[in-house]
Amino acid sequence: MAGSGPRYHGIATPFWFVPESADAFGALEMKESDIVLSTYPKCGTTWTQKILSCLRRMDADGVMSAAPEVGSTGQVYPDGIPLERPPEPHPIFGSASIAELFAQRDPRLFSSHLPASRLPCLTHGKGRLIYVLRNPKDTATSLHFFMGAAKDDWLGNEHGPGSLNRFLADPAPNAFGAYWDHILEMEELVEKLGPDRALVLYYEEMKGDHRGQVARIAKFLGMPVTDKLLDAVVAATAFKAMAAERQGTKLAALTRKGVIGDWEGHLDDATWSRVDTLFDERCGQSKLYQPMKQWMVAQNPKL
């Protein structure tokens, strides 16, 4: 995701970023039931937001509420919408405003790529955090193909340095900074909040046990789930269902493949080893990073 927007506290941002809205979100007073979904770009935001939306809006029989709500058709980032309803719909976020987002019914859900230091204060005993990670190689691959293959290719051409070089650059030119910084900063917040108020999810484990991870999310949030509700959430958040729902819309780019190990179909092992080396150097001791290393090993090595 290109960092073509204004820099925000030294961090590159996307073209849709609204600094004053990011400030308002960061200053928001949390409620006990609030849910903050945090991810680095292309790590499962759309999928997890859909799961959370279903858990919030479906009844015990798995029937979705028909009541309109900001973000009911896709994630709406607090830092991407204006403070007040815009005169014309935004091409991505529609007519949503910060005021409407803050006025959601409880439990309120906020999705963000912002680093931990720019999220609302969660250390005063209110609100819960869900942090989703994805192995860096698949993250880099998803970023490369987001909105079409990167014009500067993987390793650079006349259009730029290349998507992989941008992903590994320091300082990071991509929106929301370097992935390793995001991990390390979020790890501090996760440890402060503890397991009762912070849940860490891995995209790969969600793919491997979709139903089990949905049940785990519901349990963490204290939401009772019936078998009917669980079945309905799993069905509604299956990749094929979400892709079909977005087909022909501007949101189609958010559901490209949804697989594990797509990185192996691109570049050679020597090039990918740059990712291993840099992430090991920057966050090798991180408890959040360590589990991802198993998905960074090639199943079909290439020279």
CSV table of C-alpha atoms in Angstrom, one decimal:
chain,number,residue,atom,x,y,z
A,1,MET,CA,0.0,0.0,0.0
A,2,ALA,CA,1.7,3.2,-1.2
A,3,GLY,CA,2.4,5.9,1.4
A,4,SER,CA,1.2,8.7,-0.8
A,5,GLY,CA,-0.7,10.6,1.9
A,6,PRO,CA,0.6,13.1,4.4
A,7,ARG,CA,3.2,11.8,7.0
A,8,TYR,CA,1.6,11.4,10.4
A,9,HIS,CA,3.9,11.5,13.4
A,10,GLY,CA,6.7,10.4,11.0
A,11,ILE,CA,4.7,7.5,9.5
A,12,ALA,CA,3.8,7.3,5.8
A,13,THR,CA,0.0,7.2,5.2
A,14,PRO,CA,-2.2,6.3,2.2
A,15,PHE,CA,-3.9,8.8,0.0
A,16,TRP,CA,-7.2,8.6,1.9
A,17,PHE,CA,-5.7,9.4,5.3
A,18,VAL,CA,-7.4,12.2,7.3
A,19,PRO,CA,-5.0,13.5,10.1
A,20,GLU,CA,-7.7,15.3,12.1
A,21,SER,CA,-9.8,12.2,12.2
A,22,ALA,CA,-6.8,10.1,13.3
A,23,ASP,CA,-6.3,12.6,16.1
A,24,ALA,CA,-10.0,12.3,17.1
A,25,PHE,CA,-9.7,8.5,17.1
A,26,GLY,CA,-6.6,8.5,19.2
A,27,ALA,CA,-8.3,10.8,21.7
A,28,LEU,CA,-11.4,8.7,21.9
A,29,GLU,CA,-12.4,7.6,25.4
A,30,MET,CA,-12.9,3.9,25.3
A,31,LYS,CA,-16.0,2.1,26.6
A,32,GLU,CA,-15.8,-1.2,28.5
A,33,SER,CA,-17.3,-3.1,25.5
A,34,ASP,CA,-15.3,-1.4,22.7
A,35,ILE,CA,-13.3,-3.6,20.3
A,36,VAL,CA,-10.3,-2.3,18.5
A,37,LEU,CA,-9.1,-4.5,15.6
A,38,SER,CA,-5.5,-3.8,14.7
A,39,THR,CA,-3.6,-5.1,11.8
A,40,TYR,CA,-0.7,-4.2,9.5
A,41,PRO,CA,-2.0,-3.8,5.9
A,42,LYS,CA,-2.9,-7.0,4.1
A,43,CYS,CA,-2.8,-9.2,7.2
A,44,GLY,CA,-6.5,-10.2,7.3
A,45,THR,CA,-8.3,-7.0,8.2
A,46,THR,CA,-11.2,-7.4,5.9
A,47,TRP,CA,-11.8,-11.0,6.9
A,48,THR,CA,-11.5,-10.4,10.7
A,49,GLN,CA,-13.7,-7.3,10.5
A,50,LYS,CA,-16.3,-9.4,8.8
A,51,ILE,CA,-16.2,-12.0,11.5
A,52,LEU,CA,-16.5,-9.4,14.2
A,53,SER,CA,-19.4,-7.7,12.4
A,54,CYS,CA,-21.3,-10.9,12.1
A,55,LEU,CA,-20.8,-11.7,15.8
A,56,ARG,CA,-22.0,-8.2,16.7
A,57,ARG,CA,-25.0,-8.2,14.3
A,58,MET,CA,-26.3,-11.7,14.0
A,59,ASP,CA,-28.9,-13.2,16.4
A,60,ALA,CA,-28.7,-16.6,18.0
A,61,ASP,CA,-30.1,-18.2,14.8
A,62,GLY,CA,-27.5,-16.6,12.6
A,63,VAL,CA,-29.8,-14.0,11.1
A,64,MET,CA,-28.1,-10.7,10.3
A,65,SER,CA,-29.7,-7.5,11.6
A,66,ALA,CA,-31.2,-5.4,8.8
A,67,ALA,CA,-30.6,-2.2,10.7
A,68,PRO,CA,-28.1,0.0,8.8
A,69,GLU,CA,-24.8,0.8,10.5
A,70,VAL,CA,-21.5,2.4,9.6
A,71,GLY,CA,-19.1,-0.3,8.4
A,72,SER,CA,-21.8,-3.0,7.9
A,73,THR,CA,-20.7,-3.5,4.3
A,74,GLY,CA,-16.9,-3.4,5.0
A,75,GLN,CA,-14.4,-1.9,7.3
A,76,VAL,CA,-14.4,1.9,7.7
A,77,TYR,CA,-11.1,3.2,9.0
A,78,PRO,CA,-11.5,6.0,11.6
A,79,ASP,CA,-8.5,7.8,10.1
A,80,GLY,CA,-10.0,7.6,6.6
A,81,ILE,CA,-13.3,9.4,7.1
A,82,PRO,CA,-14.1,13.0,7.8
A,83,LEU,CA,-15.2,14.4,11.2
A,84,GLU,CA,-18.6,15.2,9.7
A,85,ARG,CA,-20.7,13.6,7.0
A,86,PRO,CA,-19.2,14.6,3.6
A,87,PRO,CA,-21.3,16.4,1.0
A,88,GLU,CA,-20.3,13.7,-1.6
A,89,PRO,CA,-19.7,10.0,-0.8
A,90,HIS,CA,-16.1,9.0,-0.5
A,91,PRO,CA,-15.0,6.5,-3.3
A,92,ILE,CA,-14.0,3.9,-0.6
A,93,PHE,CA,-15.8,4.8,2.6
A,94,GLY,CA,-19.0,6.2,1.3
A,95,SER,CA,-20.8,8.8,3.4
A,96,ALA,CA,-19.4,7.7,6.8
A,97,SER,CA,-18.2,10.2,9.3
A,98,ILE,CA,-16.3,10.0,12.6
A,99,ALA,CA,-19.3,11.2,14.4
A,100,GLU,CA,-21.4,8.3,13.1
A,101,LEU,CA,-18.7,5.8,13.7
A,102,PHE,CA,-18.3,6.8,17.3
A,103,ALA,CA,-22.1,6.6,17.7
A,104,GLN,CA,-22.2,2.8,16.8
A,105,ARG,CA,-24.3,0.6,19.0
A,106,ASP,CA,-22.4,-1.3,21.6
A,107,PRO,CA,-20.1,-3.1,21.3
A,108,ARG,CA,-18.5,-0.6,19.1
A,109,LEU,CA,-15.9,-1.9,16.5
A,110,PHE,CA,-13.0,0.1,15.2
A,111,SER,CA,-10.5,-1.3,12.6
A,112,SER,CA,-7.2,0.4,12.2
A,113,HIS,CA,-3.7,0.0,10.7
A,114,LEU,CA,-2.3,2.7,13.0
A,115,PRO,CA,0.6,1.7,15.3
A,116,ALA,CA,-0.2,1.1,19.0
A,117,SER,CA,1.0,4.5,20.0
A,118,ARG,CA,-1.7,6.2,17.9
A,119,LEU,CA,-4.7,4.0,19.0
A,120,PRO,CA,-7.1,5.2,21.7
A,121,CYS,CA,-5.8,4.5,25.2
A,122,LEU,CA,-6.6,1.0,26.2
A,123,THR,CA,-4.5,0.8,29.3
A,124,HIS,CA,-7.0,2.5,31.5
A,125,GLY,CA,-9.0,-0.7,31.9
A,126,LYS,CA,-11.6,-0.2,29.1
A,127,GLY,CA,-12.0,-1.8,25.7
A,128,ARG,CA,-10.4,-4.9,24.1
A,129,LEU,CA,-7.7,-5.3,21.5
A,130,ILE,CA,-7.6,-7.9,18.7
A,131,TYR,CA,-4.3,-8.0,16.8
A,132,VAL,CA,-4.0,-10.1,13.6
A,133,LEU,CA,-0.6,-11.0,12.1
A,134,ARG,CA,0.3,-12.8,8.9
A,135,ASN,CA,3.7,-14.1,7.9
A,136,PRO,CA,5.7,-11.3,6.3
A,137,LYS,CA,6.3,-13.1,3.0
A,138,ASP,CA,2.6,-13.5,2.2
A,139,THR,CA,2.0,-10.0,3.5
A,140,ALA,CA,4.6,-8.7,1.0
A,141,THR,CA,3.0,-10.7,-1.8
A,142,SER,CA,-0.5,-9.5,-1.0
A,143,LEU,CA,0.8,-5.9,-0.9
A,144,HIS,CA,2.5,-6.4,-4.3
A,145,PHE,CA,-0.7,-7.4,-6.0
A,146,PHE,CA,-3.1,-5.1,-4.1
A,147,MET,CA,-5.0,-3.0,-6.7
A,148,GLY,CA,-3.1,-4.8,-9.5
A,149,ALA,CA,0.5,-5.8,-9.7
A,150,ALA,CA,3.0,-3.1,-8.5
A,151,LYS,CA,4.1,-1.0,-11.4
A,152,ASP,CA,7.7,-1.1,-10.1
A,153,ASP,CA,7.6,-4.9,-10.1
A,154,TRP,CA,9.2,-6.8,-7.2
A,155,LEU,CA,12.8,-5.5,-7.4
A,156,GLY,CA,12.5,-2.2,-9.3
A,157,ASN,CA,12.3,-0.7,-12.7
A,158,GLU,CA,11.9,2.7,-14.3
A,159,HIS,CA,8.7,3.2,-12.1
A,160,GLY,CA,10.4,2.8,-8.7
A,161,PRO,CA,12.5,0.7,-6.4
A,162,GLY,CA,10.2,-2.4,-6.4
A,163,SER,CA,7.6,-3.6,-4.0
A,164,LEU,CA,9.9,-5.9,-2.1
A,165,ASN,CA,12.5,-3.2,-1.7
A,166,ARG,CA,9.9,-0.8,-0.4
A,167,PHE,CA,8.6,-3.5,2.0
A,168,LEU,CA,12.1,-3.9,3.5
A,169,ALA,CA,13.2,-0.3,3.4
A,170,ASP,CA,14.1,1.7,6.5
A,171,PRO,CA,12.6,4.2,6.8
A,172,ALA,CA,9.6,2.6,5.3
A,173,PRO,CA,7.9,4.4,2.4
A,174,ASN,CA,4.8,2.2,2.5
A,175,ALA,CA,1.7,3.3,4.3
A,176,PHE,CA,1.8,2.7,8.1
A,177,GLY,CA,5.5,2.2,8.2
A,178,ALA,CA,7.6,-1.0,8.6
A,179,TYR,CA,5.9,-4.2,9.5
A,180,TRP,CA,8.5,-5.1,12.1
A,181,ASP,CA,8.0,-1.8,13.9
A,182,HIS,CA,4.2,-2.4,13.9
A,183,ILE,CA,4.8,-5.8,15.5
A,184,LEU,CA,7.2,-4.6,18.2
A,185,GLU,CA,5.1,-1.6,19.2
A,186,MET,CA,2.0,-3.7,19.4
A,187,GLU,CA,3.7,-6.4,21.4
A,188,GLU,CA,4.3,-3.9,24.2
A,189,LEU,CA,0.6,-3.0,24.3
A,190,VAL,CA,-0.5,-6.7,24.2
A,191,GLU,CA,1.8,-7.4,27.2
A,192,LYS,CA,0.4,-4.5,29.1
A,193,LEU,CA,-3.2,-5.5,28.5
A,194,GLY,CA,-2.8,-9.2,29.3
A,195,PRO,CA,-4.8,-12.1,27.9
A,196,ASP,CA,-8.1,-10.9,29.2
A,197,ARG,CA,-8.1,-7.8,27.1
A,198,ALA,CA,-5.8,-8.6,24.2
A,199,LEU,CA,-6.2,-11.4,21.7
A,200,VAL,CA,-3.5,-12.3,19.2
A,201,LEU,CA,-4.6,-14.1,16.0
A,202,TYR,CA,-2.6,-15.4,13.2
A,203,TYR,CA,-4.0,-15.4,9.7
A,204,GLU,CA,-2.6,-18.9,9.0
A,205,GLU,CA,-4.3,-20.4,12.1
A,206,MET,CA,-7.6,-18.7,11.1
A,207,LYS,CA,-7.3,-20.4,7.7
A,208,GLY,CA,-6.4,-23.8,9.3
A,209,ASP,CA,-9.2,-23.8,11.8
A,210,HIS,CA,-11.8,-21.2,10.7
A,211,ARG,CA,-14.6,-22.4,13.0
A,212,GLY,CA,-12.4,-22.9,16.0
A,213,GLN,CA,-10.9,-19.4,15.7
A,214,VAL,CA,-14.3,-17.8,15.3
A,215,ALA,CA,-15.4,-19.5,18.5
A,216,ARG,CA,-12.1,-18.3,20.2
A,217,ILE,CA,-12.9,-14.7,19.2
A,218,ALA,CA,-16.4,-15.0,20.5
A,219,LYS,CA,-15.2,-16.4,23.8
A,220,PHE,CA,-12.6,-13.7,24.2
A,221,LEU,CA,-15.3,-11.1,23.7
A,222,GLY,CA,-17.7,-12.8,26.1
A,223,MET,CA,-20.2,-13.4,23.4
A,224,PRO,CA,-22.3,-16.5,23.8
A,225,VAL,CA,-22.6,-18.4,20.5
A,226,THR,CA,-25.1,-21.1,19.4
A,227,ASP,CA,-24.1,-23.8,16.9
A,228,LYS,CA,-26.5,-22.0,14.4
A,229,LEU,CA,-24.8,-18.7,14.9
A,230,LEU,CA,-21.3,-20.2,14.6
A,231,ASP,CA,-22.3,-22.0,11.4
A,232,ALA,CA,-23.7,-18.8,10.0
A,233,VAL,CA,-20.6,-16.7,10.8
A,234,VAL,CA,-18.3,-19.3,9.3
A,235,ALA,CA,-20.5,-19.5,6.1
A,236,ALA,CA,-20.7,-15.7,5.8
A,237,THR,CA,-16.9,-15.3,6.2
A,238,ALA,CA,-15.7,-18.1,4.0
A,239,PHE,CA,-13.4,-16.7,1.3
A,240,LYS,CA,-15.7,-17.7,-1.6
A,241,ALA,CA,-18.7,-16.0,0.1
A,242,MET,CA,-16.8,-12.8,0.7
A,243,ALA,CA,-15.3,-12.7,-2.8
A,244,ALA,CA,-18.8,-13.3,-4.4
A,245,GLU,CA,-20.2,-10.5,-2.2
A,246,ARG,CA,-17.6,-8.0,-3.5
A,247,GLN,CA,-17.4,-9.1,-7.1
A,248,GLY,CA,-17.9,-6.2,-9.4
A,249,THR,CA,-17.4,-3.6,-6.7
A,250,LYS,CA,-14.5,-1.5,-5.6
A,251,LEU,CA,-14.0,-3.8,-2.7
A,252,ALA,CA,-13.1,-6.8,-4.9
A,253,ALA,CA,-9.4,-6.0,-4.5
A,254,LEU,CA,-9.7,-6.8,-0.8
A,255,THR,CA,-10.3,-10.5,-1.5
A,256,ARG,CA,-7.6,-11.6,-4.0
A,257,LYS,CA,-6.7,-15.2,-3.1
A,258,GLY,CA,-6.9,-15.7,0.7
A,259,VAL,CA,-4.4,-18.5,0.8
A,260,ILE,CA,-1.3,-19.5,2.8
A,261,GLY,CA,2.1,-19.8,1.0
A,262,ASP,CA,1.3,-17.7,-2.1
A,263,TRP,CA,4.7,-16.1,-1.7
A,264,GLU,CA,6.3,-19.4,-2.9
A,265,GLY,CA,5.0,-18.8,-6.4
A,266,HIS,CA,7.1,-15.6,-6.8
A,267,LEU,CA,10.8,-14.9,-6.6
A,268,ASP,CA,13.6,-17.3,-5.6
A,269,ASP,CA,14.7,-18.5,-2.2
A,270,ALA,CA,17.8,-16.3,-2.2
A,271,THR,CA,15.6,-13.2,-2.7
A,272,TRP,CA,13.1,-14.3,-0.1
A,273,SER,CA,15.9,-14.9,2.4
A,274,ARG,CA,16.3,-11.1,2.6
A,275,VAL,CA,12.9,-11.1,4.4
A,276,ASP,CA,14.1,-13.8,6.9
A,277,THR,CA,17.3,-12.0,7.6
A,278,LEU,CA,15.8,-8.5,8.1
A,279,PHE,CA,12.9,-9.7,10.3
A,280,ASP,CA,15.2,-11.9,12.3
A,281,GLU,CA,17.4,-8.8,12.9
A,282,ARG,CA,14.6,-6.4,13.7
A,283,CYS,CA,12.2,-8.6,15.7
A,284,GLY,CA,13.8,-12.0,16.1
A,285,GLN,CA,13.2,-12.0,19.8
A,286,SER,CA,9.6,-11.0,19.5
A,287,LYS,CA,7.1,-13.4,21.0
A,288,LEU,CA,4.6,-12.3,18.4
A,289,TYR,CA,7.0,-12.8,15.5
A,290,GLN,CA,8.3,-16.3,16.4
A,291,PRO,CA,5.2,-18.3,15.6
A,292,MET,CA,5.2,-16.8,12.0
A,293,LYS,CA,8.6,-18.3,11.1
A,294,GLN,CA,7.0,-21.8,10.5
A,295,TRP,CA,5.0,-20.3,7.6
A,296,MET,CA,8.1,-18.5,6.2
A,297,VAL,CA,9.8,-21.9,5.3
A,298,ALA,CA,9.4,-22.9,1.7
A,299,GLN,CA,7.5,-26.2,1.1
A,300,ASN,CA,8.8,-26.4,-2.4
A,301,PRO,CA,12.3,-24.8,-2.3
A,302,LYS,CA,13.6,-23.1,-5.5
A,303,LEU,CA,17.2,-22.2,-6.3
